[in-house]
C-alpha angles and dihedrals in degrees: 000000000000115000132193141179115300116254128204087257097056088063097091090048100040084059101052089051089061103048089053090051096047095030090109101024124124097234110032090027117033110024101032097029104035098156095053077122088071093031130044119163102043095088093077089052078069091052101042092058105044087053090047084055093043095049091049084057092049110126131121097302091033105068130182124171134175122201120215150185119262119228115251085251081051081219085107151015128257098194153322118281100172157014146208134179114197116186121189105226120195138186092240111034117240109229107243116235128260098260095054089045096058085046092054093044089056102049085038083065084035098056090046095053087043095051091047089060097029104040111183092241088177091071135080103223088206094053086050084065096077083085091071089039095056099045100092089044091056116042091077090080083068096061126121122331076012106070095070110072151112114256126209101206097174141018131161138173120204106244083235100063097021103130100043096095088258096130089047098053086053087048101055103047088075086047084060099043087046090054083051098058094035092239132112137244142245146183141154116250131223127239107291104009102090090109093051088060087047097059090047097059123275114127105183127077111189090183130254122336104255108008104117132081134049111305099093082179096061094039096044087050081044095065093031090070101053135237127031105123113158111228137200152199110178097201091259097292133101106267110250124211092356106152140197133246101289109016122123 
């Protein structure tokens, strides 16, 4: 299916999209968001503003697409079907421009006053810190060579149109900008779809996010979860200067 740049108004659709894609899933649904069964839809108030902060980044090196599907007439388009985030990631940070810094400032004020009305009830906020926790155990994957690639932070397919090669046409469209700037790609993979990454061309599995240092609490609670295998393709070249957990 056909896909295209993400517009403001994609945002609410985008995010519903996503919820229904992550709803089950170990990671999104069941550790971060564990009374989804009381609250629904409150998955998809955590969506809808981390898109709206995405597509506020979007520039050449920020990029956010929807796929949809044509209208039999192919003149127009009936709905979204999926949606993909890429994100450019370099050893050293480009700083963005002014005007996408004065984007990213508002929905920045946006999403807090939206948060405040709308709170995601569904999540643990506990459980939300192992994003802090994690943080010294990852950044080793981004090391060297690796540092240099284009990331792919976010992909979903809607239930109703999974099998149809949407996922892998989103997909792809990183593998072609990273051939273009002679550089790899990377992403982190849900529970189950390790296999699906596979398939779409990354050939190189570091092991899990996380799951390195000292802490065997943190890494034991980690695996237990599910998912979160970081994957490669190194552009079809040997990585060069990519280093382990603790090394200097």
């Amino acid at each position: 299916m056909p896909f295209r740049e993400a517009t403001y108004a994609d945002i609410l659709p985008a995010s519903h999209i996503l919820a229904r894609a992550f709803k089950d899933d170990g990671f999104m649904g069941r550790y971060l968001h564990p009374h989804l069964d009381k609250y629904p839809c409150d998955l998809q108030k955590r969506y809808v503003r981390s898109l709206r902060a995405q597509w506020a980044s979007m520039s050449s090196e920020e990029k956010l697409f929807v796929s949809y599907k044509p209208t039999p007439d192919g003149m127009g388009e009936e709905c979204l079907t999926g949606v993909a985030g890429w994100t450019r990631r370099r050893a050293v940070a480009k700083p963005a421009g002014w005007s996408t810094y004065a984007w990213k400032t508002a929905v920045s004020y946006v999403n807090m006053v939206d948060e405040y009305f709308n709170p995601d009830r569904a999540a643990d906020p506990e459980n939300h810190k192992i994003f802090e926790k994690l943080s010294p155990y990852n950044k080793h994957h981004w090391t060297g060579s690796r540092a240099e690639v284009w990331y792919l932070n976010v992909i979903g397919v809607d239930p109703a149109f999974e099998g149809q090669g949407i996922g892998r046409e989103l997909v792809a469209w990183g593998f072609e900008q990273a051939k273009q700037d002679g550089v790899g790609t990377s992403c982190i993979a849900a529970s189950g779809r390790d296999d699906f990454y596979r398939r779409c061309g990354f050939d190189v599995q570091d092991g899990i996010s996380g799951d390195a240092g000292p802490d065997e609490e943190l890494r034991k609670e980690v695996r237990s979860i599910g998912g979160g295998m970081v994957h490669f393709w190194d552009g079809g070249k040997q990585p060069v200067g990519v280093k382990k957990y603790g090394e200097a």
